[in-house]
CSV table of C-alpha atoms in Angstrom, one decimal:
chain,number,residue,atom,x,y,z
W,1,UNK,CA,14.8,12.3,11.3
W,2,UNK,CA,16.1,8.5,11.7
W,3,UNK,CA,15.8,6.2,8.5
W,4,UNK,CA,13.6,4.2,10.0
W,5,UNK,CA,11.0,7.4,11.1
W,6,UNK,CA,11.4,7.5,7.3
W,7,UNK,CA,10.1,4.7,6.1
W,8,UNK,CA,7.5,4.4,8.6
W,9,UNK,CA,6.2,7.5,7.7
W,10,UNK,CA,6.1,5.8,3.9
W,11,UNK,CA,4.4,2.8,5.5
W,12,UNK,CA,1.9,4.9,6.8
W,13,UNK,CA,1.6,7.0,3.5
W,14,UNK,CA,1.2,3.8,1.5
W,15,UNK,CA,-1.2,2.4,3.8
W,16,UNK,CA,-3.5,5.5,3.6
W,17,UNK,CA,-3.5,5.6,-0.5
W,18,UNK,CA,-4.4,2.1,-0.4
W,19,UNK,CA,-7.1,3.2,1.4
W,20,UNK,CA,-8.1,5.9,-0.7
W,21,UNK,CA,-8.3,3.7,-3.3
W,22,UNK,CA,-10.3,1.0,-1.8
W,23,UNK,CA,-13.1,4.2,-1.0
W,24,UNK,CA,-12.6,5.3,-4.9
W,25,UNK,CA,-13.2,1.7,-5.6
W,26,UNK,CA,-16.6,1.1,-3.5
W,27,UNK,CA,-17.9,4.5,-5.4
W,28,UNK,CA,-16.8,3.5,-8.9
W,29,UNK,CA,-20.1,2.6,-10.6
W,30,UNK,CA,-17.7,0.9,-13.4
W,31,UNK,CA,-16.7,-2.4,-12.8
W,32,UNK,CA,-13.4,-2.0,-14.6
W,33,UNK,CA,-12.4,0.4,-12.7
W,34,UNK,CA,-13.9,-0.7,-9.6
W,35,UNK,CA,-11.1,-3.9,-10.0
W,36,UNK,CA,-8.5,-2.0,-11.2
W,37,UNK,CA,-8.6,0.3,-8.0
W,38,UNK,CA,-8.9,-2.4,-5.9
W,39,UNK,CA,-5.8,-4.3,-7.3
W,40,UNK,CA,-3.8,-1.2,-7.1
W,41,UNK,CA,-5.2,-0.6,-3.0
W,42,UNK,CA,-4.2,-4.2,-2.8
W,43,UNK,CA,-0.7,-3.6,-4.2
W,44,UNK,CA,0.1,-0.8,-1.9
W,45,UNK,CA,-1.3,-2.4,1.1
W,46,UNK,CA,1.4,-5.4,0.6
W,47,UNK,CA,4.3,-2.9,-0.2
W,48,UNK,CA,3.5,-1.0,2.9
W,49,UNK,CA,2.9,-4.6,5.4
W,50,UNK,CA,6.5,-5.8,3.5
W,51,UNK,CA,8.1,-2.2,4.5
W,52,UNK,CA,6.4,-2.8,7.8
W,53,UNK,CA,8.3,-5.8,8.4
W,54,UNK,CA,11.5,-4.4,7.2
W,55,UNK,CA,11.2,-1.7,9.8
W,56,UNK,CA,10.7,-4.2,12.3
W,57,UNK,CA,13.3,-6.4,11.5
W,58,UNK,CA,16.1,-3.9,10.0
W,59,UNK,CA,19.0,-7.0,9.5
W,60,UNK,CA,16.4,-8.7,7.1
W,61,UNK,CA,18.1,-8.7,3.5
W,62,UNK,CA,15.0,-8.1,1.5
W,63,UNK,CA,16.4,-10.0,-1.7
């Protein structure tokens, strides 16, 4: 397996807990937890788009 099939299978592993969470989130009858779900799907859904882009662009220093 390449680095890259590497970290575009994490992409896609990130992008599905995100997911999860957001469906955790919509069935949370506690608003707390409702937000804090949705915060964390929305964290995960920018680590994956930022991995994304590092994929596609491999020469990118990410600092």
């Amino acid at each position: 397996m390449s680095v890259a099939g590497g970290s575009g299978g994490r992409s896609r592993q990130l992008r599905e807990k995100a997911q999860e969470m957001r469906t955790a989130a919509a069935r949370s009858g506690d608003p707390q937890e409702r937000k804090r779900l949705e915060d964390k799907a929305r964290r995960l859904q920018e680590q994956s788009e930022m991995e994304s882009r590092m994929i596609d662009d491999p020469g990118m220093d990410p600092r």
